[in-house]
Amino acid sequence: MRGLAAIYRKELEDHFSSARFTLLLTLVLMVSLIMSWMTGAGVRRELEGFAKPSFVFLLLFTSTGALFSFTQFVAFFGPLIGLVLGFDAINRERALRTLPKLVAQPIYRDAIVNGKFLAGMTTLTVLLTALVAMIAGLGLRVLGVVPGGEEIGRLALYLVVSILYVGFWLGLAILSSVAFRGMATSALAVLALWIFLAFFVPVAATLAADALAPVPASPTVADIPTVLENAQILRAVSYLSPIAVYSDATAVLLDPMRKTTRSLVLLGPMERLSLSRFQNPLPLAQSALVAAPHLILLVAGTLVVFAVSYAAFMRQEVRA
Amino acid sequence: MAEPAVQTVELTKRYRGQVAVDRLTLDVYESEVFGLLGPNGAGKTTTILMLLGLSEPTSGTARVCGLDPTRAPVRVKRLAGYLPENVGFYDDMTGSENLLYVARLNGLRDREARPRIEHALEVVGLAGERRKRVGAFSKGMRQRLGIAEVLVKQPRVVFLDEPTVGLDPDATQRMLALIHSLSRELGITVFFSSHLLDQVQRISDRVGIMLGGRLVAAGPIDELARQSLGVDHERYTLEEIYMRYFRQEQPAAPPIPAGK
């Protein structure tokens, strides 16, 4: 355990004193300023004249404002935080030729990967928490609305899920740093994967859905099965990307009026009934329940990539 | 004689069908300097990695201080120091910060580690440079810092892989004197590999000659001279002995001019 603590401590010091951390922190500051101002002003304009709207504070994170919402931003660009923190975790030690002597110390070899992963997780936790707290704080000024306990709970849950989500990308980046000897190669590989999952999978999902279940331009009642099938394929393929899984899960967590992760087309009869009959917000626990399968999927994904990088590192020869 | 500090029996390593180390049987005694000699690719580094438990032997056994490095790698690594060939450091940290990290990895508290680090830096003659970043170190200073790093854990055995490669004559001298003093003054068993014959000759109590993964000869230098050259006078060099074995192993190799 001492070995793990020593590695964790050193990696954390490295992260906090690195230029990339300063860069990320600047990014966080910029984004939170722009976001809170942009969406805050938008939300205030929209709500003018409403008597007593509920869950206003969360709109700060979910409303799209001028360009995109905060949740969309984290879903899209949050991965970059994980990738930047992890892409050179192991291969930097190789490049510096410090790996042979590191593994020759009386520590278990897994302590190296574990220590680096934990230090990365701590760093991204700090960054994301700062991001959410900044927006909440600035939003308080712009909106002039104080969040209720329920809203704070939702935000906290959202934060935990986001940390796990970015942790998935950190694990992926560490895996890449084990697999590729060159740091630049590793960085390019993870960026390519990010672009693939962020941009190509959604396109591929639409293409696959339209190819397998083409919906006519003006659908009639007879086309309903095709429309359903199209929506199902779209959902199935787009869930290959953790970005889609995360987006759907957090949308439910942050919006108490959303009672399902599915699109309207795919609602079951009971869901449809409840949606039309009950116009009340869901309690937090129920929202969490709706998003539970997605959350489990995210946690499982994070564990899988971490386990694979761990196994790959344990099998690797020490020799350069 | 006492129980050997390092012992291998029929130690073998194969990489994808290629034999890197072939049935190596070897004893290294407490507090002696053992020089493992051989050309590049003879299996010296592989042998050291197996002795440290960093690489698993295909067959055969190894013992370091009576422990099996394959079964108890962490315990072996607590007793054995390792200086890899061209050792690396974290360039943006100072020498003593680098050593402190290694000391922490060895489970030392900072309170215990700091005096040891001071001492180790003094032993290798780097006490004046402790606030300098390692990135600004010369090659010779880096190698000496490597020795200091090994000393911080107060090992019983040290494995030095090509400790003098790439050093200028002056730095080489200092390095060799340092290695010699490890054994003589601190009583540490030194196992080092090199392909530089005269250096091995200068500081080793016993040498082993490794060719193509096999140990072709081992023993004190004068004994090897008697065996292989049939000479018993002072004027042999390790180079002559070595070339003798080398030619036996590779008769087709082109003749190598004597001298340098």
Coordinates of C-alpha atoms in Angstrom, one line a residue:
Chain A
M1 CA 0.0 0.0 0.0
R2 CA 2.9 2.3 0.7
G3 CA 4.0 1.9 -2.9
L4 CA 0.6 2.8 -4.2
A5 CA 0.5 5.9 -1.9
A6 CA 4.0 7.0 -3.1
I7 CA 3.0 6.7 -6.8
Y8 CA -0.4 8.4 -6.2
R9 CA 1.3 11.3 -4.4
K10 CA 3.9 11.8 -7.1
E11 CA 1.4 11.5 -10.0
L12 CA -0.9 14.0 -8.3
E13 CA 2.0 16.5 -7.8
D14 CA 2.9 16.0 -11.4
H15 CA -0.7 16.7 -12.5
F16 CA -1.2 19.8 -10.4
S17 CA 2.1 21.3 -11.4
S18 CA 1.8 20.5 -15.1
A19 CA 1.1 22.9 -17.9
R20 CA -1.8 20.9 -19.1
F21 CA -3.6 21.2 -15.8
T22 CA -3.3 25.0 -16.0
L23 CA -4.6 24.8 -19.5
L24 CA -7.6 22.7 -18.5
L25 CA -8.3 24.9 -15.5
T26 CA -8.3 28.0 -17.8
L27 CA -10.7 26.1 -20.1
V28 CA -12.9 25.3 -17.1
L29 CA -13.0 29.0 -16.0
M30 CA -13.7 30.2 -19.5
V31 CA -16.5 27.7 -20.1
S32 CA -18.2 28.4 -16.8
L33 CA -18.1 32.1 -17.4
I34 CA -19.6 31.9 -20.8
M35 CA -22.1 29.2 -19.9
S36 CA -23.5 30.9 -16.9
W37 CA -23.8 34.2 -18.6
M38 CA -25.2 32.8 -21.9
T39 CA -27.7 30.3 -20.5
G40 CA -28.4 32.4 -17.4
A41 CA -29.5 35.4 -19.5
G42 CA -31.5 33.2 -21.8
V43 CA -33.3 31.5 -19.0
R44 CA -34.2 34.8 -17.3
R45 CA -35.6 36.1 -20.5
E46 CA -37.7 33.0 -21.1
L47 CA -39.1 33.0 -17.6
E48 CA -40.2 36.6 -17.5
G49 CA -43.8 36.9 -16.4
F50 CA -44.0 33.3 -15.1
A51 CA -45.4 33.3 -11.5
K52 CA -43.4 30.6 -9.8
P53 CA -41.6 28.2 -12.1
S54 CA -40.0 25.1 -10.5
F55 CA -36.6 23.7 -11.0
V56 CA -35.3 26.9 -12.6
F57 CA -31.8 26.4 -11.3
L58 CA -31.3 23.2 -13.2
L59 CA -32.2 24.9 -16.4
L60 CA -28.8 26.6 -16.1
F61 CA -27.2 23.2 -16.9
T62 CA -29.8 21.8 -19.4
S63 CA -31.1 24.7 -21.4
T64 CA -29.3 25.2 -24.7
G65 CA -29.0 29.0 -24.6
A66 CA -27.4 30.3 -27.8
L67 CA -25.3 27.3 -28.9
F68 CA -25.4 24.3 -26.6
S69 CA -26.2 23.3 -23.0
F70 CA -23.7 22.6 -20.3
T71 CA -24.5 18.9 -20.3
Q72 CA -24.0 18.7 -24.0
F73 CA -20.7 20.4 -23.6
V74 CA -19.5 17.9 -20.9
A75 CA -20.8 15.0 -22.9
F76 CA -18.8 16.1 -26.0
F77 CA -15.7 17.7 -24.6
G78 CA -15.5 16.2 -21.1
P79 CA -13.8 13.2 -22.7
L80 CA -10.9 15.4 -23.6
I81 CA -10.1 16.0 -20.0
G82 CA -9.7 12.3 -19.4
L83 CA -7.7 11.8 -22.6
V84 CA -5.4 14.7 -21.9
L85 CA -4.7 13.4 -18.3
G86 CA -4.0 9.9 -19.3
F87 CA -2.6 9.4 -22.8
D88 CA 1.0 9.4 -21.7
A89 CA 0.7 7.7 -18.3
I90 CA 2.8 4.6 -19.0
N91 CA 4.7 5.4 -22.2
R92 CA 6.2 8.6 -20.7
E93 CA 7.9 6.3 -18.1
R94 CA 9.2 4.3 -21.1
A95 CA 10.4 7.3 -22.9
L96 CA 12.2 8.6 -19.8
R97 CA 13.6 5.0 -19.2
T98 CA 12.3 5.2 -15.7
L99 CA 10.0 2.2 -16.1
P100 CA 12.7 -0.6 -15.6
K101 CA 13.8 0.9 -12.3
L102 CA 10.2 1.7 -11.2
V103 CA 9.2 -2.0 -11.6
A104 CA 12.5 -3.0 -9.8
Q105 CA 11.3 -1.3 -6.6
P106 CA 9.6 -3.5 -4.0
I107 CA 6.1 -2.7 -5.1
Y108 CA 3.5 -4.7 -6.8
R109 CA 3.4 -3.9 -10.5
D110 CA -0.3 -3.1 -10.4
A111 CA 0.4 -0.2 -8.0
I112 CA 1.8 1.7 -10.9
V113 CA -1.4 1.6 -13.0
N114 CA -3.6 2.0 -10.0
G115 CA -1.7 4.9 -8.7
K116 CA -1.8 6.7 -12.0
F117 CA -5.5 6.0 -12.5
L118 CA -6.4 7.2 -9.0
A119 CA -4.3 10.4 -9.4
G120 CA -6.0 11.1 -12.7
M121 CA -9.4 10.5 -11.2
T122 CA -8.6 12.9 -8.4
T123 CA -7.5 15.5 -10.8
L124 CA -10.5 15.3 -13.0
T125 CA -12.8 15.3 -9.9
V126 CA -11.2 18.6 -8.9
L127 CA -11.7 20.0 -12.4
L128 CA -15.3 18.9 -12.9
T129 CA -16.3 19.9 -9.4
A130 CA -14.8 23.3 -10.0
L131 CA -16.7 23.6 -13.2
V132 CA -20.1 22.7 -11.8
A133 CA -19.5 24.9 -8.7
M134 CA -18.5 27.9 -10.8
I135 CA -21.5 27.7 -13.0
A136 CA -23.8 27.2 -10.0
G137 CA -22.2 30.1 -8.2
L138 CA -22.3 32.5 -11.2
G139 CA -25.8 31.3 -12.1
L140 CA -26.9 32.3 -8.6
R141 CA -25.9 35.8 -9.4
V142 CA -27.4 35.9 -12.9
L143 CA -30.7 34.2 -12.1
G144 CA -31.2 35.3 -8.6
V145 CA -32.8 32.0 -7.8
V146 CA -31.6 29.8 -4.9
P147 CA -31.5 26.1 -5.6
G148 CA -33.6 23.8 -3.4
G149 CA -32.3 20.7 -1.7
E150 CA -33.7 18.5 -4.5
E151 CA -31.9 20.4 -7.1
I152 CA -28.6 20.3 -5.2
G153 CA -29.1 16.5 -4.9
R154 CA -29.6 16.2 -8.6
L155 CA -26.5 18.3 -9.3
A156 CA -24.4 16.2 -7.0
L157 CA -25.6 13.0 -8.7
Y158 CA -24.9 14.5 -12.0
L159 CA -21.4 15.4 -10.9
V160 CA -20.7 11.8 -9.7
V161 CA -21.9 10.4 -13.0
S162 CA -19.9 12.9 -15.0
I163 CA -16.7 12.0 -13.0
L164 CA -17.3 8.3 -13.8
Y165 CA -17.9 9.2 -17.4
V166 CA -14.7 11.2 -17.8
G167 CA -13.0 8.4 -15.8
F168 CA -14.0 6.0 -18.6
W169 CA -12.0 8.2 -21.0
L170 CA -9.2 8.3 -18.6
G171 CA -9.1 4.5 -18.5
L172 CA -9.2 4.5 -22.3
A173 CA -6.3 6.9 -22.5
I174 CA -4.2 4.9 -20.0
L175 CA -4.9 1.7 -22.1
S176 CA -3.6 3.6 -25.1
S177 CA -0.5 4.6 -23.2
V178 CA 0.2 1.0 -22.4
A179 CA -0.5 -0.2 -25.9
F180 CA 1.5 2.4 -27.8
R181 CA 5.1 3.1 -27.2
G182 CA 5.1 6.6 -28.7
M183 CA 3.3 9.4 -26.7
A184 CA 2.2 11.1 -29.9
T185 CA 0.9 7.9 -31.4
S186 CA -1.1 7.3 -28.2
A187 CA -2.5 10.8 -28.2
L188 CA -3.6 10.5 -31.9
A189 CA -5.1 7.1 -31.3
V190 CA -7.3 8.3 -28.4
L191 CA -8.3 11.4 -30.3
A192 CA -9.2 9.3 -33.3
L193 CA -11.3 7.1 -31.1
W194 CA -13.0 10.1 -29.6
I195 CA -13.8 11.6 -33.0
F196 CA -15.2 8.2 -34.1
L197 CA -17.4 7.8 -31.0
A198 CA -18.5 11.5 -30.9
F199 CA -19.2 12.1 -34.6
F200 CA -19.2 8.9 -36.6
V201 CA -21.3 6.7 -34.5
P202 CA -24.3 9.0 -34.5
V203 CA -24.0 9.3 -38.3
A204 CA -23.6 5.6 -38.6
A205 CA -26.7 5.1 -36.4
T206 CA -28.8 7.2 -38.7
L207 CA -27.5 5.5 -41.8
A208 CA -28.0 2.1 -40.4
A209 CA -31.5 2.9 -39.2
D210 CA -32.5 4.4 -42.6
A211 CA -31.0 1.6 -44.5
L212 CA -32.6 -1.2 -42.5
A213 CA -35.9 0.4 -41.9
P214 CA -36.5 3.2 -44.4
V215 CA -39.3 5.5 -43.3
P216 CA -41.3 7.0 -46.2
A217 CA -41.3 10.7 -46.6
S218 CA -44.9 11.0 -45.5
P219 CA -45.6 8.1 -43.2
T220 CA -49.1 6.7 -42.8
V221 CA -50.6 4.6 -40.0
A222 CA -49.4 1.5 -41.9
D223 CA -45.8 2.7 -41.5
I224 CA -45.9 2.7 -37.7
P225 CA -43.9 -0.6 -37.3
T226 CA -41.2 0.7 -39.6
V227 CA -41.0 4.0 -37.7
L228 CA -40.7 2.1 -34.5
E229 CA -38.0 -0.2 -35.9
N230 CA -36.1 2.8 -37.3
A231 CA -36.1 4.4 -33.9
Q232 CA -35.0 1.2 -32.2
I233 CA -32.1 0.7 -34.6
L234 CA -31.1 4.3 -34.2
R235 CA -31.0 3.9 -30.4
A236 CA -29.2 0.6 -30.4
V237 CA -26.4 1.7 -32.7
S238 CA -25.9 5.1 -31.1
Y239 CA -25.5 3.4 -27.7
L240 CA -22.2 1.9 -29.0
S241 CA -20.9 5.3 -28.0
P242 CA -20.7 6.1 -24.3
I243 CA -21.4 9.7 -25.2
A244 CA -25.0 8.8 -26.2
V245 CA -25.5 6.7 -23.1
Y246 CA -24.2 9.5 -20.9
S247 CA -26.3 12.1 -22.6
D248 CA -29.5 10.2 -22.1
A249 CA -28.7 9.4 -18.5
T250 CA -27.9 12.9 -17.5
A251 CA -30.9 14.4 -19.3
V252 CA -33.1 12.3 -17.0
L253 CA -31.1 13.1 -13.9
L254 CA -31.2 16.9 -14.4
D255 CA -34.7 17.2 -15.6
P256 CA -37.4 16.0 -13.2
M257 CA -40.0 16.3 -15.9
R258 CA -38.4 13.6 -18.0
K259 CA -39.6 10.2 -17.0
T260 CA -37.8 8.1 -19.6
T261 CA -34.6 7.9 -21.4
R262 CA -36.4 6.8 -24.6
S263 CA -37.6 9.0 -27.4
L264 CA -41.3 9.7 -27.6
V265 CA -41.7 7.3 -30.4
L266 CA -40.5 4.4 -28.4
L267 CA -42.6 5.0 -25.2
G268 CA -44.4 2.0 -23.9
P269 CA -48.2 2.2 -23.2
M270 CA -47.8 2.7 -19.5
E271 CA -45.1 5.3 -19.9
R272 CA -47.4 7.1 -22.4
L273 CA -50.3 6.9 -19.9
S274 CA -48.2 8.3 -17.0
L275 CA -46.8 11.0 -19.1
S276 CA -50.3 12.3 -20.1
R277 CA -51.9 11.8 -16.7
F278 CA -49.3 13.0 -14.3
Q279 CA -47.6 16.3 -15.1
N280 CA -45.7 16.4 -11.8
P281 CA -41.9 16.2 -11.5
L282 CA -40.3 12.9 -10.5
P283 CA -38.6 12.6 -7.2
L284 CA -34.8 12.3 -7.4
A285 CA -34.7 8.6 -6.5
Q286 CA -37.2 7.8 -9.3
S287 CA -35.1 9.7 -11.8
A288 CA -32.1 7.8 -10.7
L289 CA -34.0 4.6 -11.1
V290 CA -34.9 5.5 -14.7
A291 CA -31.3 6.2 -15.5
A292 CA -30.0 3.2 -13.5
P293 CA -29.3 0.9 -16.5
H294 CA -27.3 3.7 -18.2
L295 CA -25.3 4.4 -15.1
I296 CA -24.5 0.7 -14.6
L297 CA -23.4 0.6 -18.3
L298 CA -21.1 3.6 -17.7
V299 CA -19.6 2.1 -14.6
A300 CA -19.1 -1.2 -16.3
G301 CA -17.4 0.4 -19.3
T302 CA -15.0 2.3 -17.0
L303 CA -14.1 -0.9 -15.2
V304 CA -13.7 -2.8 -18.4
V305 CA -11.2 -0.4 -20.0
F306 CA -9.3 -0.1 -16.7
A307 CA -9.2 -3.8 -16.3
V308 CA -7.9 -4.3 -19.9
S309 CA -5.2 -1.7 -19.5
Y310 CA -4.2 -3.3 -16.2
A311 CA -4.0 -6.8 -17.7
A312 CA -2.1 -5.5 -20.7
F313 CA 0.4 -3.8 -18.5
M314 CA 0.9 -6.8 -16.3
R315 CA 1.7 -8.9 -19.3
Q316 CA 4.1 -6.5 -20.9
E317 CA 7.8 -7.2 -20.9
V318 CA 9.8 -4.6 -19.0
R319 CA 12.5 -4.3 -21.6
A320 CA 12.3 -1.4 -24.0
Chain B
M1 CA 32.1 -21.2 1.6
A2 CA 29.0 -19.5 2.8
E3 CA 25.7 -19.7 1.0
P4 CA 26.0 -17.8 -2.3
A5 CA 24.3 -14.4 -2.5
V6 CA 23.1 -15.1 -6.0
Q7 CA 22.7 -18.6 -7.3
T8 CA 21.2 -19.9 -10.5
V9 CA 20.7 -23.5 -11.6
E10 CA 20.0 -24.4 -15.2
L11 CA 18.3 -21.0 -15.6
T12 CA 16.8 -20.8 -19.1
K13 CA 14.8 -18.2 -21.0
R14 CA 13.3 -18.6 -24.4
Y15 CA 11.7 -15.8 -26.4
R16 CA 9.4 -17.1 -29.1
G17 CA 11.7 -20.1 -29.8
Q18 CA 14.9 -18.2 -29.5
V19 CA 17.0 -19.1 -26.5
A20 CA 18.2 -15.9 -24.7
V21 CA 19.7 -17.6 -21.7
D22 CA 20.7 -21.3 -22.0
R23 CA 21.0 -23.4 -18.8
L24 CA 22.9 -20.9 -16.8
T25 CA 24.4 -22.3 -13.6
L26 CA 26.2 -19.7 -11.5
D27 CA 27.1 -18.8 -8.0
V28 CA 28.0 -15.3 -6.7
Y29 CA 29.3 -15.1 -3.2
E30 CA 28.6 -12.6 -0.5
S31 CA 30.4 -9.2 -0.8
E32 CA 32.3 -10.1 -4.0
V33 CA 32.3 -8.2 -7.3
F34 CA 31.2 -10.5 -10.1
G35 CA 31.6 -9.3 -13.6
L36 CA 29.4 -10.9 -16.3
L37 CA 31.2 -10.4 -19.6
G38 CA 29.8 -10.9 -23.0
P39 CA 29.0 -9.2 -26.3
N40 CA 25.8 -7.4 -26.9
G41 CA 22.8 -9.8 -27.0
A42 CA 24.6 -12.5 -25.1
G43 CA 21.8 -12.7 -22.5
K44 CA 23.3 -10.6 -19.7
T45 CA 20.3 -8.2 -19.3
T46 CA 17.9 -11.1 -19.5
T47 CA 19.8 -12.9 -16.8
I48 CA 19.6 -9.8 -14.5
L49 CA 15.9 -9.3 -15.2
M50 CA 15.2 -12.9 -14.2
L51 CA 17.2 -12.5 -11.0
L52 CA 15.1 -9.6 -10.1
G53 CA 11.8 -11.4 -10.9
L54 CA 11.1 -8.9 -13.7
S55 CA 11.1 -11.7 -16.3
E56 CA 9.9 -15.2 -15.7
P57 CA 12.4 -18.0 -16.5
T58 CA 11.3 -20.7 -18.9
S59 CA 12.9 -23.3 -16.8
G60 CA 15.5 -23.6 -14.0
T61 CA 15.7 -21.8 -10.7
A62 CA 17.3 -18.7 -9.3
R63 CA 18.0 -17.6 -5.8
V64 CA 18.9 -14.2 -4.5
C65 CA 19.8 -14.0 -0.8
G66 CA 18.1 -17.4 -0.5
L67 CA 14.8 -16.1 -2.0
D68 CA 13.2 -17.2 -5.3
P69 CA 12.6 -14.0 -7.4
T70 CA 9.8 -15.6 -9.4
R71 CA 7.8 -16.5 -6.3
A72 CA 8.7 -13.6 -4.0
P73 CA 9.6 -10.8 -6.3
V74 CA 8.8 -8.0 -3.9
R75 CA 10.9 -9.5 -1.1
V76 CA 13.8 -9.9 -3.5
K77 CA 13.4 -6.3 -4.8
R78 CA 13.6 -5.1 -1.2
L79 CA 17.1 -6.6 -0.8
A80 CA 18.4 -6.1 -4.3
G81 CA 19.2 -2.8 -6.0
Y82 CA 19.1 -2.5 -9.8
L83 CA 20.7 0.0 -12.0
P84 CA 19.4 -0.5 -15.6
E85 CA 21.4 0.3 -18.6
N86 CA 21.0 4.0 -19.4
V87 CA 19.0 4.6 -16.3
G88 CA 16.3 7.3 -16.6
F89 CA 15.2 9.9 -14.1
Y90 CA 12.4 12.4 -13.9
D91 CA 14.2 15.3 -15.6
D92 CA 12.1 18.1 -14.1
M93 CA 12.9 17.0 -10.6
T94 CA 16.1 17.5 -8.7
G95 CA 18.5 14.6 -7.8
S96 CA 17.3 14.4 -4.2
E97 CA 13.7 14.5 -5.3
N98 CA 14.2 11.6 -7.6
L99 CA 15.9 9.7 -4.7
L100 CA 13.1 10.6 -2.3
Y101 CA 10.5 9.1 -4.7
V102 CA 12.4 5.9 -4.9
A103 CA 12.8 5.9 -1.1
R104 CA 9.1 6.3 -0.7
L105 CA 8.5 3.4 -3.1
N106 CA 10.7 1.4 -0.8
G107 CA 8.4 2.2 2.0
L108 CA 10.7 4.5 3.8
R109 CA 9.3 7.4 5.7
D110 CA 10.6 10.8 4.7
R111 CA 12.3 11.2 8.1
E112 CA 14.3 8.0 7.6
A113 CA 14.9 8.7 3.9
R114 CA 16.4 12.2 4.1
P115 CA 19.6 11.3 6.0
R116 CA 20.1 8.3 3.7
I117 CA 19.7 10.4 0.6
E118 CA 22.2 12.9 1.9
H119 CA 24.6 10.1 2.7
A120 CA 24.2 8.4 -0.7
L121 CA 24.7 11.7 -2.5
E122 CA 27.9 12.2 -0.6
V123 CA 29.2 8.8 -1.4
V124 CA 28.7 9.3 -5.1
G125 CA 30.1 12.8 -5.0
L126 CA 26.9 14.6 -5.9
A127 CA 26.1 16.3 -2.6
G128 CA 26.9 19.7 -4.2
E129 CA 24.4 19.2 -7.0
R130 CA 21.4 18.2 -4.9
R131 CA 19.3 21.2 -5.9
K132 CA 20.0 20.9 -9.6
R133 CA 17.4 19.4 -11.9
V134 CA 18.4 16.0 -13.3
G135 CA 17.7 17.3 -16.8
A136 CA 20.9 19.4 -16.5
F137 CA 23.1 16.4 -15.4
S138 CA 25.8 15.0 -17.5
K139 CA 25.8 11.3 -18.4
G140 CA 28.4 10.5 -15.8
M141 CA 26.5 12.3 -13.1
R142 CA 23.3 10.5 -14.1
Q143 CA 25.0 7.1 -13.7
R144 CA 26.4 8.1 -10.3
L145 CA 22.9 9.3 -9.3
G146 CA 21.8 5.9 -10.3
I147 CA 24.2 4.3 -7.9
A148 CA 23.0 6.7 -5.2
E149 CA 19.5 5.6 -5.9
V150 CA 20.5 2.0 -5.5
L151 CA 22.3 2.9 -2.2
V152 CA 19.3 4.6 -0.7
K153 CA 17.5 1.3 -0.1
Q154 CA 20.6 -0.2 1.6
P155 CA 20.6 -3.3 -0.5
R156 CA 22.5 -6.6 0.1
V157 CA 23.0 -7.2 -3.6
V158 CA 23.2 -4.8 -6.5
F159 CA 22.7 -5.6 -10.1
L160 CA 24.4 -3.1 -12.4
D161 CA 23.7 -3.4 -16.1
E162 CA 26.5 -1.9 -18.2
P163 CA 27.2 0.8 -15.6
T164 CA 30.0 2.4 -17.6
V165 CA 28.6 2.4 -21.1
G166 CA 28.9 5.7 -22.8
L167 CA 31.0 7.4 -20.1
D168 CA 34.2 9.3 -20.8
P169 CA 37.4 7.9 -19.3
D170 CA 37.4 10.1 -16.3
A171 CA 33.7 9.4 -15.5
T172 CA 34.5 5.7 -16.1
Q173 CA 37.3 5.8 -13.5
R174 CA 35.1 7.3 -10.9
M175 CA 32.3 4.8 -11.6
L176 CA 34.6 1.8 -11.3
A177 CA 36.1 3.1 -8.1
L178 CA 32.6 3.6 -6.8
I179 CA 31.5 0.1 -7.7
H180 CA 34.6 -1.3 -6.1
S181 CA 34.0 0.5 -2.9
L182 CA 30.4 -0.8 -2.7
S183 CA 31.8 -4.2 -2.2
R184 CA 34.9 -3.4 -0.1
E185 CA 33.5 -0.7 2.1
L186 CA 29.8 -1.5 2.4
G187 CA 30.0 -5.2 2.0
I188 CA 27.5 -5.3 -0.8
T189 CA 27.5 -8.1 -3.3
V190 CA 28.0 -6.6 -6.8
F191 CA 26.8 -8.3 -9.9
F192 CA 27.6 -6.3 -13.0
S193 CA 27.5 -6.8 -16.7
S194 CA 29.7 -5.3 -19.2
H195 CA 31.2 -5.8 -22.6
L196 CA 34.2 -3.8 -21.8
L197 CA 36.9 -6.2 -20.9
D198 CA 39.6 -4.1 -19.3
Q199 CA 37.1 -2.6 -16.9
V200 CA 35.8 -5.9 -15.8
Q201 CA 39.3 -7.1 -15.2
R202 CA 40.1 -4.1 -13.1
I203 CA 37.4 -4.4 -10.5
S204 CA 36.1 -8.0 -10.5
D205 CA 36.9 -10.7 -8.0
R206 CA 35.5 -13.3 -10.4
V207 CA 34.2 -13.1 -13.9
G208 CA 31.8 -15.1 -16.0
I209 CA 32.0 -15.1 -19.8
M210 CA 28.7 -15.4 -21.5
L211 CA 28.3 -16.1 -25.2
G212 CA 25.1 -16.7 -27.1
G213 CA 23.1 -17.2 -23.9
R214 CA 25.6 -19.8 -22.4
L215 CA 28.1 -19.3 -19.6
V216 CA 31.3 -20.6 -21.2
A217 CA 33.6 -19.9 -18.3
A218 CA 33.5 -18.6 -14.8
G219 CA 36.0 -18.0 -12.1
P220 CA 38.8 -15.7 -10.9
I221 CA 40.7 -14.2 -13.8
D222 CA 44.0 -15.9 -13.2
E223 CA 42.3 -19.2 -13.0
L224 CA 40.6 -18.7 -16.4
A225 CA 44.0 -17.7 -17.9
R226 CA 45.5 -20.9 -16.7
Q227 CA 42.6 -23.0 -18.0
S228 CA 42.2 -21.4 -21.4
L229 CA 45.6 -20.1 -22.3
G230 CA 47.8 -22.4 -20.4
V231 CA 49.8 -19.4 -19.1
D232 CA 50.7 -18.7 -15.5
H233 CA 52.4 -15.4 -15.7
E234 CA 51.3 -11.9 -15.2
R235 CA 51.1 -10.8 -18.8
Y236 CA 47.8 -12.2 -19.9
T237 CA 44.8 -10.0 -20.2
L238 CA 41.1 -10.8 -20.0
E239 CA 40.9 -9.8 -23.6
E240 CA 43.1 -12.7 -24.6
I241 CA 41.0 -15.1 -22.6
Y242 CA 37.8 -13.7 -23.9
M243 CA 38.9 -13.9 -27.5
R244 CA 39.9 -17.4 -27.1
Y245 CA 36.4 -18.4 -26.0
F246 CA 34.9 -16.1 -28.6
R247 CA 36.8 -17.9 -31.4
Q248 CA 35.9 -21.3 -30.1
E249 CA 32.2 -20.3 -30.1
Q250 CA 32.2 -18.6 -33.5
P251 CA 35.0 -20.1 -35.6
A252 CA 33.5 -18.6 -38.7
A253 CA 33.8 -15.1 -37.4
P254 CA 36.3 -12.9 -39.2
P255 CA 39.6 -12.5 -37.3
I256 CA 39.6 -9.5 -35.0
P257 CA 42.8 -7.5 -34.9
A258 CA 44.5 -7.6 -31.6
G259 CA 44.6 -4.4 -29.5
K260 CA 42.1 -1.6 -29.9

